[in-house]
JSON list of C-alpha atoms in Angstrom, two decimals:
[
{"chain": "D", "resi": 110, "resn": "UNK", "atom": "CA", "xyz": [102.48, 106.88, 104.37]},
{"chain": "D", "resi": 111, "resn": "UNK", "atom": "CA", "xyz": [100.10, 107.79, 106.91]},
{"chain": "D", "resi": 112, "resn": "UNK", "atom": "CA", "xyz": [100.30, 109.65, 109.85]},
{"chain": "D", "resi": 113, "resn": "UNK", "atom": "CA", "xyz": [102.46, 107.71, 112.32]},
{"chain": "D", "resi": 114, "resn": "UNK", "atom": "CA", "xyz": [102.58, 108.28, 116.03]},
{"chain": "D", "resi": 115, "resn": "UNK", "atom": "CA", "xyz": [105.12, 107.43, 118.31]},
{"chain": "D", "resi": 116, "resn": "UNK", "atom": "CA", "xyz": [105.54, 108.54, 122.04]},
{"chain": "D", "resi": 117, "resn": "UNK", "atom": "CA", "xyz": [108.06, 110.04, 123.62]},
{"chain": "D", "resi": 118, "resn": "UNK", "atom": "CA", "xyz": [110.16, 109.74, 126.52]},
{"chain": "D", "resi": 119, "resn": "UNK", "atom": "CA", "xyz": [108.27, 111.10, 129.38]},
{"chain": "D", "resi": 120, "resn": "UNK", "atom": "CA", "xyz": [108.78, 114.72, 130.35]},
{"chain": "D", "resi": 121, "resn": "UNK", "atom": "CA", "xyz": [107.76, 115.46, 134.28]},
{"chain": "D", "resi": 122, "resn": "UNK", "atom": "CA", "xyz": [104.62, 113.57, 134.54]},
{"chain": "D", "resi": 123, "resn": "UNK", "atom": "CA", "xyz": [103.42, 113.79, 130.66]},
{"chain": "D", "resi": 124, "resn": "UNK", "atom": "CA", "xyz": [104.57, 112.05, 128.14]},
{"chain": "D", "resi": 125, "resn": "UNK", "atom": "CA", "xyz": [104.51, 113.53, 124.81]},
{"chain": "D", "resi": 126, "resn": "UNK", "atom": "CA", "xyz": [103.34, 112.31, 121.23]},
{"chain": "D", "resi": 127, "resn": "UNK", "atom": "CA", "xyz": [105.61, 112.74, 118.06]},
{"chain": "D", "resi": 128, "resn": "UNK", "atom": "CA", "xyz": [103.32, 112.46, 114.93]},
{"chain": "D", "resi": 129, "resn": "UNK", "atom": "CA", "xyz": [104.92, 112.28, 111.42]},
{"chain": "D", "resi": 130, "resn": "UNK", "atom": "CA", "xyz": [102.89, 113.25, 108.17]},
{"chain": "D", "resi": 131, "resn": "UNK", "atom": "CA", "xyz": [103.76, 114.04, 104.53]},
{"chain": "D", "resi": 132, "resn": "UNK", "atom": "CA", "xyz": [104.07, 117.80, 103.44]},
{"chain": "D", "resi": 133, "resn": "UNK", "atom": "CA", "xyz": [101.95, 118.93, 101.14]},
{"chain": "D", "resi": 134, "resn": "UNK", "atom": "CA", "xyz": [102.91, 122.32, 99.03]},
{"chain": "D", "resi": 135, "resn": "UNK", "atom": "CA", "xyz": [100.37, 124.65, 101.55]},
{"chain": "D", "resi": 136, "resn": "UNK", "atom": "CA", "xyz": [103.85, 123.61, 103.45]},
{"chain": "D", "resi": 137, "resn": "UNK", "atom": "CA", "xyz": [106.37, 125.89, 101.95]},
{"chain": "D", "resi": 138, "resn": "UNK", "atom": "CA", "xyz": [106.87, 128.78, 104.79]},
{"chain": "D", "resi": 139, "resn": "UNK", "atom": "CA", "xyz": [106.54, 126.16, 107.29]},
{"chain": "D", "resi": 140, "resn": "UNK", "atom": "CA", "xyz": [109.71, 123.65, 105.96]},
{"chain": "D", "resi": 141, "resn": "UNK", "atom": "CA", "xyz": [111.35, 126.70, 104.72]},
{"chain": "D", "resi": 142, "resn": "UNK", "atom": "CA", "xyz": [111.07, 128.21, 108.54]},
{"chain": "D", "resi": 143, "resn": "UNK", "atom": "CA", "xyz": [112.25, 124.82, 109.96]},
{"chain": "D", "resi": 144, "resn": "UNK", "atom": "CA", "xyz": [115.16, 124.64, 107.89]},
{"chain": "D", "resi": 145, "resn": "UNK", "atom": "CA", "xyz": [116.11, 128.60, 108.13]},
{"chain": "D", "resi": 146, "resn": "UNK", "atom": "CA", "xyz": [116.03, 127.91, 111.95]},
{"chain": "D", "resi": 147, "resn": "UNK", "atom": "CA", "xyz": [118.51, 124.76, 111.82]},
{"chain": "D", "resi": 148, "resn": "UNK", "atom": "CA", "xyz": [120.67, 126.34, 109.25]},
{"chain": "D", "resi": 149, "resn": "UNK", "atom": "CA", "xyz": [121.18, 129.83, 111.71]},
{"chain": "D", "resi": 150, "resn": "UNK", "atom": "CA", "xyz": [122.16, 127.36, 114.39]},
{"chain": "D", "resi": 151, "resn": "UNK", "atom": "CA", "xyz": [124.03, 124.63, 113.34]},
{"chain": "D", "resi": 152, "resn": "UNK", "atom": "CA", "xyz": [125.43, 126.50, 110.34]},
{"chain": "D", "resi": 153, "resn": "UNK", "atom": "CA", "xyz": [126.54, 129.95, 111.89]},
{"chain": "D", "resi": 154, "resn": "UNK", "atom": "CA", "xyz": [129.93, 129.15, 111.88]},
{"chain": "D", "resi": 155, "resn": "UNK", "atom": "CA", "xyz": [129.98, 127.70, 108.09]},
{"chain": "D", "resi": 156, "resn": "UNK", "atom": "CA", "xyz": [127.55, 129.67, 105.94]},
{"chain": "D", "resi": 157, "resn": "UNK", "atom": "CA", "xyz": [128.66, 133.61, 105.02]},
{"chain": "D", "resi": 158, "resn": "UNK", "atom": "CA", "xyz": [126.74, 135.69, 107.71]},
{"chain": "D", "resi": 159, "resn": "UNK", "atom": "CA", "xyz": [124.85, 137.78, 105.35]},
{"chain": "D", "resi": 160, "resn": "UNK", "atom": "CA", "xyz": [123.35, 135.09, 103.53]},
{"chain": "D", "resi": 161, "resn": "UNK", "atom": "CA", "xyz": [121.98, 133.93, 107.34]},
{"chain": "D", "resi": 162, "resn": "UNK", "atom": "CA", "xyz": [120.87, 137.29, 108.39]},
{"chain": "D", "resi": 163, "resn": "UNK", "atom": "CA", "xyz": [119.23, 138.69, 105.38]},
{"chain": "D", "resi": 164, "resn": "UNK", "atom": "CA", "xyz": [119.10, 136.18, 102.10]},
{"chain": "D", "resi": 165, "resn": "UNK", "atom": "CA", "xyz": [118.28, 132.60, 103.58]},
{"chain": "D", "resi": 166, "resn": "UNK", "atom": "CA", "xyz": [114.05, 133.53, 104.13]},
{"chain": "D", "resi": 167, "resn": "UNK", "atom": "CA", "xyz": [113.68, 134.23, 100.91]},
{"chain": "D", "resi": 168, "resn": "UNK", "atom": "CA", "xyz": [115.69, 131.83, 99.76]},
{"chain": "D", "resi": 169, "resn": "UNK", "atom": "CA", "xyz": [114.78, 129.04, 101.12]},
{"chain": "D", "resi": 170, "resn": "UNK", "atom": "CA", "xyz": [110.90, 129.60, 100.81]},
{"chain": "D", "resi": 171, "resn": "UNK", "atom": "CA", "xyz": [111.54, 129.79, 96.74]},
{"chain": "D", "resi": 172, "resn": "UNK", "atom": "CA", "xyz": [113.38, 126.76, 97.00]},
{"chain": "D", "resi": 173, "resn": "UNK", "atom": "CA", "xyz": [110.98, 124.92, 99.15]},
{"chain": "D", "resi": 174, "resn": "UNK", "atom": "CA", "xyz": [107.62, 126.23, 97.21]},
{"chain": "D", "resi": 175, "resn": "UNK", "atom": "CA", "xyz": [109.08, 125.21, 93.52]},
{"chain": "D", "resi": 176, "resn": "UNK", "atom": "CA", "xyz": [110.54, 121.41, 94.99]},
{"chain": "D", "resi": 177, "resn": "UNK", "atom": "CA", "xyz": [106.95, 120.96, 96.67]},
{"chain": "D", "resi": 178, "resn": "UNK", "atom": "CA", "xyz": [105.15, 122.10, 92.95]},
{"chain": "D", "resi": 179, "resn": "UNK", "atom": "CA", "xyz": [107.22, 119.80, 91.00]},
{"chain": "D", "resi": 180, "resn": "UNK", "atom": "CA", "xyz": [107.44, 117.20, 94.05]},
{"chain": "D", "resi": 181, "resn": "UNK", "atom": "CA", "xyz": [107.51, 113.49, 91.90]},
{"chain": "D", "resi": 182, "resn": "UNK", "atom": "CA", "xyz": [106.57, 109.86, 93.57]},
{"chain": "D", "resi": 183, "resn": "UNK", "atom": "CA", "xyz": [110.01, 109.57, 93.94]},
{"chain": "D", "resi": 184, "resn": "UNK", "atom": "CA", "xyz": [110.56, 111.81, 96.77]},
{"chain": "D", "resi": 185, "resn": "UNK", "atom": "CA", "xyz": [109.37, 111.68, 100.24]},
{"chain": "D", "resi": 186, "resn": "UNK", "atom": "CA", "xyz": [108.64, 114.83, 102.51]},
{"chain": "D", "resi": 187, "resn": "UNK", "atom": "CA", "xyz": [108.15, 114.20, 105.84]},
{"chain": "D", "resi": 188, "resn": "UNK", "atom": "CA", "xyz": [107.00, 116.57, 108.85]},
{"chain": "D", "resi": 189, "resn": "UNK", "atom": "CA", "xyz": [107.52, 115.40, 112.74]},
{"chain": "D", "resi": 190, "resn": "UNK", "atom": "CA", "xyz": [105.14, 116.87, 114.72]},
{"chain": "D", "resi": 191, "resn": "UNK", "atom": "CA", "xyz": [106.29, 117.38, 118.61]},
{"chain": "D", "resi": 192, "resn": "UNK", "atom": "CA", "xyz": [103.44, 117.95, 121.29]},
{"chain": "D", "resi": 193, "resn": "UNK", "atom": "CA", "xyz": [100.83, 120.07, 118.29]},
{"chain": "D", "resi": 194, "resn": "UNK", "atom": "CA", "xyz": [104.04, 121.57, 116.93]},
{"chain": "D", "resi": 195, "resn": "UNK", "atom": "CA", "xyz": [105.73, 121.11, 113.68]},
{"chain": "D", "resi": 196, "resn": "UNK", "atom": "CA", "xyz": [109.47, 120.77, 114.51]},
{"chain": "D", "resi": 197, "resn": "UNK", "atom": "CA", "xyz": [111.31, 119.23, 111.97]},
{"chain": "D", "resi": 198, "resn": "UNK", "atom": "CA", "xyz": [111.52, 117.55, 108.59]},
{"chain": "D", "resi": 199, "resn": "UNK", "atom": "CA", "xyz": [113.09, 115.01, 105.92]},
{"chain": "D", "resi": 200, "resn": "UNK", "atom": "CA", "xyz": [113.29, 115.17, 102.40]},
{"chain": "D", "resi": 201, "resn": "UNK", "atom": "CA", "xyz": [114.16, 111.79, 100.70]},
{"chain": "D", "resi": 202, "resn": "UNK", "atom": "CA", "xyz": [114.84, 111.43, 97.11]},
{"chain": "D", "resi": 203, "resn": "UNK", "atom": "CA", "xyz": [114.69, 107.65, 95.95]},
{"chain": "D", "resi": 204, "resn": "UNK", "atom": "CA", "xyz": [117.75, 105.55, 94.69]},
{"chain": "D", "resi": 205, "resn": "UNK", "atom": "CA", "xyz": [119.19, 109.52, 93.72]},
{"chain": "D", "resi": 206, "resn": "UNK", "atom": "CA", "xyz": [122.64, 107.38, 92.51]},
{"chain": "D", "resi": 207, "resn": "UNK", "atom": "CA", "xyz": [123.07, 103.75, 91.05]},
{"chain": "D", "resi": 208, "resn": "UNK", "atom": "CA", "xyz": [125.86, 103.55, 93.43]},
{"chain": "D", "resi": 209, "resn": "UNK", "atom": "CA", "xyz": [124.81, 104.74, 96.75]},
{"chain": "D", "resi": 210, "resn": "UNK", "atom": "CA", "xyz": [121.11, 104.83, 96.66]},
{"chain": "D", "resi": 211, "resn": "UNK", "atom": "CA", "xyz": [118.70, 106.90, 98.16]},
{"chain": "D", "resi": 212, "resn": "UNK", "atom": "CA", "xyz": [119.54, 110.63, 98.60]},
{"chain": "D", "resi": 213, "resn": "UNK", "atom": "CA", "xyz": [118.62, 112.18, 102.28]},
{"chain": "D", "resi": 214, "resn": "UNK", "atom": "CA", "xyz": [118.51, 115.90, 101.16]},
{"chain": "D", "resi": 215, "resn": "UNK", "atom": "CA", "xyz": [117.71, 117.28, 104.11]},
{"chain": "D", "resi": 216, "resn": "UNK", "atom": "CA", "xyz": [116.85, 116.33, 107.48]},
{"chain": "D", "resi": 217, "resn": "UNK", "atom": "CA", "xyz": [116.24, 119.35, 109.88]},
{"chain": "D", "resi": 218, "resn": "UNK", "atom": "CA", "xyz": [114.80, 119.45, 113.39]},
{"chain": "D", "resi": 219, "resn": "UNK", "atom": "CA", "xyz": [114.63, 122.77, 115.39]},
{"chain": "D", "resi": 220, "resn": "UNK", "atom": "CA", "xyz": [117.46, 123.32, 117.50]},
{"chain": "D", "resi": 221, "resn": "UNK", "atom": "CA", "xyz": [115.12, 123.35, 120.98]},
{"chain": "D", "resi": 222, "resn": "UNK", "atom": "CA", "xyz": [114.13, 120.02, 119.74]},
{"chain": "D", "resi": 223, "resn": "UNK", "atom": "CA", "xyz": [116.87, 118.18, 119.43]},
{"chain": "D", "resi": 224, "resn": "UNK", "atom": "CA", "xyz": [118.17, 114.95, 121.67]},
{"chain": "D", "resi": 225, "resn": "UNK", "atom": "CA", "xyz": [114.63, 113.89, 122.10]},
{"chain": "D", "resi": 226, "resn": "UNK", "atom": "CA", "xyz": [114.68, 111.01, 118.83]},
{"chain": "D", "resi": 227, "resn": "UNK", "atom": "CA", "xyz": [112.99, 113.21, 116.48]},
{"chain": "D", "resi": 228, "resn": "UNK", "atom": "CA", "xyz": [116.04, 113.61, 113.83]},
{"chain": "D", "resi": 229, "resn": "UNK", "atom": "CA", "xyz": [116.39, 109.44, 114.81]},
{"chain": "D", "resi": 230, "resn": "UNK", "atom": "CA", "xyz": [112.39, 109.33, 113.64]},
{"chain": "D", "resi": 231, "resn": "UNK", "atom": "CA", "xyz": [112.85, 111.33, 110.18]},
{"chain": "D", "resi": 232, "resn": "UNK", "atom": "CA", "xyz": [116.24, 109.35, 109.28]},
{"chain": "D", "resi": 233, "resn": "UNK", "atom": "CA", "xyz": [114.30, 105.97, 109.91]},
{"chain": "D", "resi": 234, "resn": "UNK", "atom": "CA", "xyz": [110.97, 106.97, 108.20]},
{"chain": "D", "resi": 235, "resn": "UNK", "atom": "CA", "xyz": [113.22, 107.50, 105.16]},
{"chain": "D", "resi": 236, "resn": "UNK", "atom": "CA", "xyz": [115.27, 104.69, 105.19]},
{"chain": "D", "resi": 237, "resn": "UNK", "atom": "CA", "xyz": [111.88, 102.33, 105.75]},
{"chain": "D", "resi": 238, "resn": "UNK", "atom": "CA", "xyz": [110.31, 103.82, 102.99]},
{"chain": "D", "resi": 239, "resn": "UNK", "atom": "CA", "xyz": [113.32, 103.65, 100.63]},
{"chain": "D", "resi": 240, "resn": "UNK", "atom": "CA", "xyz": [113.25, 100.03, 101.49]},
{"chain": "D", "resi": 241, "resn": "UNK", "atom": "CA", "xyz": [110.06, 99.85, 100.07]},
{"chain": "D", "resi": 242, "resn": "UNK", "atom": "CA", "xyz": [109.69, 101.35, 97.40]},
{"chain": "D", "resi": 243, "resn": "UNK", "atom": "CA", "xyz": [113.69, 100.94, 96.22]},
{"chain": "D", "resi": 244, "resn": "UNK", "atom": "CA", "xyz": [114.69, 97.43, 97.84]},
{"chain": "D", "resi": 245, "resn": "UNK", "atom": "CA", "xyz": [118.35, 96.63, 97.67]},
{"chain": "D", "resi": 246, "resn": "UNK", "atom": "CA", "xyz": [119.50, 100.68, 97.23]},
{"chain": "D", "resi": 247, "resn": "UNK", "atom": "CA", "xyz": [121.45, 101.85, 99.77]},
{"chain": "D", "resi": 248, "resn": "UNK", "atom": "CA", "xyz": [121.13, 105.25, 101.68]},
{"chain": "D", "resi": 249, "resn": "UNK", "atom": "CA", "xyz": [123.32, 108.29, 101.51]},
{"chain": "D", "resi": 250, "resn": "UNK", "atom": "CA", "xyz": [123.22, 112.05, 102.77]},
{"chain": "D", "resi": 251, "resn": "UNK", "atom": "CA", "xyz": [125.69, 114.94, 102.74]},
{"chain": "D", "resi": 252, "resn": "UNK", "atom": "CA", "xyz": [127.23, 116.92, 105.86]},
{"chain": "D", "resi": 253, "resn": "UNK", "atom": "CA", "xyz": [129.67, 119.63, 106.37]},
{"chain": "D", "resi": 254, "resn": "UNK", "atom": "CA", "xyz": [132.45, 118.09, 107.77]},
{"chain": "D", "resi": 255, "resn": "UNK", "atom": "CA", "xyz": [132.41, 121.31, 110.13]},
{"chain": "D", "resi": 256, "resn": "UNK", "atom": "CA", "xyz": [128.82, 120.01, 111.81]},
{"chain": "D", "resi": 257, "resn": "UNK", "atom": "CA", "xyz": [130.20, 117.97, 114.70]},
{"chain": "D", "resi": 258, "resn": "UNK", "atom": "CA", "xyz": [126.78, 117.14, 116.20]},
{"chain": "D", "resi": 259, "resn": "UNK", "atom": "CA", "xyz": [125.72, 116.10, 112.78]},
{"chain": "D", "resi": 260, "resn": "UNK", "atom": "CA", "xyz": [128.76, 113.80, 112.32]},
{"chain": "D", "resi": 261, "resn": "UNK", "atom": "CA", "xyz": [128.22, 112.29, 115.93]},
{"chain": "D", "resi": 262, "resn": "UNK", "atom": "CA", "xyz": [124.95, 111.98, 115.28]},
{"chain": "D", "resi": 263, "resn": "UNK", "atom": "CA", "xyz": [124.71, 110.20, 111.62]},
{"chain": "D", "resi": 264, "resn": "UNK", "atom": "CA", "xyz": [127.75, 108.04, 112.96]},
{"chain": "D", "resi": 265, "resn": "UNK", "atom": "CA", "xyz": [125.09, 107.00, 116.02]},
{"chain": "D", "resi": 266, "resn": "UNK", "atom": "CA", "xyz": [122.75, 105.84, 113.13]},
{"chain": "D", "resi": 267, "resn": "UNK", "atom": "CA", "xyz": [125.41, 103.62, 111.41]},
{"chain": "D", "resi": 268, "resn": "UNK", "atom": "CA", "xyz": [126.14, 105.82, 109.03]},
{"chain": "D", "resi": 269, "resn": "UNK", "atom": "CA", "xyz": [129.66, 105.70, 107.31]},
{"chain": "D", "resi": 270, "resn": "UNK", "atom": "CA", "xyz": [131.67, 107.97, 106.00]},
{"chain": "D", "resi": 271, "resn": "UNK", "atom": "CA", "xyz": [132.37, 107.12, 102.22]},
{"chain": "D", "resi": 272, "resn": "UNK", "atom": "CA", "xyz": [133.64, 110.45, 100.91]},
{"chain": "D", "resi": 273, "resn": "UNK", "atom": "CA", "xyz": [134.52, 114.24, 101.04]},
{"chain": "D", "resi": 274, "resn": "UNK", "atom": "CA", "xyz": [134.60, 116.76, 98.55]},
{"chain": "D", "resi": 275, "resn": "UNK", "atom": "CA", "xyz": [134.09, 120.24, 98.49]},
{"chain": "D", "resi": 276, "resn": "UNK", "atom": "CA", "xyz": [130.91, 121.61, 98.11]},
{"chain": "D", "resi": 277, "resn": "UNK", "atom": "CA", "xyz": [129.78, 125.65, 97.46]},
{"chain": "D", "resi": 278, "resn": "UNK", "atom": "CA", "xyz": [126.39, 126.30, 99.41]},
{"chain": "D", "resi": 279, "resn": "UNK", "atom": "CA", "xyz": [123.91, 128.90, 98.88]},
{"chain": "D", "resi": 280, "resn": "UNK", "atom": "CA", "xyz": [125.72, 132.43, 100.13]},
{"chain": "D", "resi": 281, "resn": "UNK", "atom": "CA", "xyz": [128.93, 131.58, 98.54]},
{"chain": "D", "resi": 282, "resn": "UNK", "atom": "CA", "xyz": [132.14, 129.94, 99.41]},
{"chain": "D", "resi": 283, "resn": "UNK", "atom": "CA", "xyz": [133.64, 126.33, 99.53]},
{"chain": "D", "resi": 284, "resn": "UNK", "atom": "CA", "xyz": [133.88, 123.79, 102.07]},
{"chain": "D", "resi": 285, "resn": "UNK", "atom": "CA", "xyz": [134.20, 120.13, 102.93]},
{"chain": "D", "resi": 286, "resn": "UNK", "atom": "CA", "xyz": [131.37, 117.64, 102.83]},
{"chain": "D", "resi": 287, "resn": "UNK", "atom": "CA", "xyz": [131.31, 114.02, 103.96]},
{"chain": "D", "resi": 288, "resn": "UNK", "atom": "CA", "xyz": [128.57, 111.61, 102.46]},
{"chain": "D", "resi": 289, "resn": "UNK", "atom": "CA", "xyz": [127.59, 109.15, 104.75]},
{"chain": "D", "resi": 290, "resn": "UNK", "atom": "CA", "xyz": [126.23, 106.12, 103.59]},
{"chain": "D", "resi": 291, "resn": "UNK", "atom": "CA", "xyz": [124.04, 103.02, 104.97]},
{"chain": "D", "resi": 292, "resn": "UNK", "atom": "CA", "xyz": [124.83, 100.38, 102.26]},
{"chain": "D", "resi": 293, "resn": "UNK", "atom": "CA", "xyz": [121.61, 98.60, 103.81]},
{"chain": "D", "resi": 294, "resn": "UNK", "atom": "CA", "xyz": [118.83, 101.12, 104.65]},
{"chain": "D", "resi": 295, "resn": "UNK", "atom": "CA", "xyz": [117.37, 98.58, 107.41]},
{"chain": "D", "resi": 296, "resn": "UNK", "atom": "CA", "xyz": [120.51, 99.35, 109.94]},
{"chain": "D", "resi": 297, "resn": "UNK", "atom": "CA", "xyz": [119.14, 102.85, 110.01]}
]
């Protein structure tokens, strides 16, 4: 996938440009930063507080630099670029379960970015290139049944809700997941 660019809507009297582009592993810090940013915000309320004060930075930058090492052609990374500015990611892994499809593993845009179609950009540059290279799997992602704007907002996309379980995250604890699914990728 190249670089893709799509404009936004306009803003005063400019109108700015969204680019996409595929992570490469000199992208560690910079996805681990995104998603240690989303997590404090939309996760404050869910994750144990120490684990979002102190542990998450480290964390999350050893988790992002050994999945970008060991990254296979069956997983798509994908950075949205706002206005020069990296904002946001998705990480795709293809047809992930016979049953459901393609896993969305994360999908993070920074909180000051939201509501302007850049979460709506990573979920459908996902679902067109699981299409592609994995026609006839669905799509699939997890959320905490706690992240309202999440729910809303994968429910906007067509997403269904398919199943709930508990799930333990990083910094301890148990709590409720949904998996939404998209049984046809294209109605993304």
């Amino acid at each position: 996938m190249a670089v893709e660019a799509v404009y936004g809507q306009p803003i005063g009297s400019r109108v700015p440009v969204m680019l996409s582009r595929m992570a490469t592993a000199a992208d560690e810090a910079l996805i681990a930063q995104i998603q240690t940013t989303s997590w404090r915000s939309a996760y404050r309320d869910i994750l144990h507080p120490d684990y979002l004060s102190d542990q998450i930075e480290e964390d999350r930058i050893t988790f992002w630099a050994e999945r970008l090492r060991r990254k296979s052609s069956g997983e798509l990374i994908i950075i949205v670029v706002f206005d020069g500015d990296p904002v946001g990611f998705v990480c795709a892994v293809g047809d992930e379960e016979e049953r459901w499809g393609t896993l969305v593993d994360n999908l993070h845009v920074l909180p000051e970015c939201k509501g302007r179609g850049l979460g709506a950009l990573l979920l459908k540059s996902a679902a067109r290139w699981s299409l592609k290279r994995y026609p006839g799997a669905g799509l699939y992602l997890w959320c905490f049944e706690e992240n309202l704007p999440a729910r809303r907002f994968y429910a906007r996309m067509g997403g269904v809700v398919v199943e709930r379980v508990m799930h333990e995250p990083p910094g301890g604890g148990a709590f409720p997941a949904l998996r939404f699914h998209w049984a046809d990728p294209a109605s993304v």
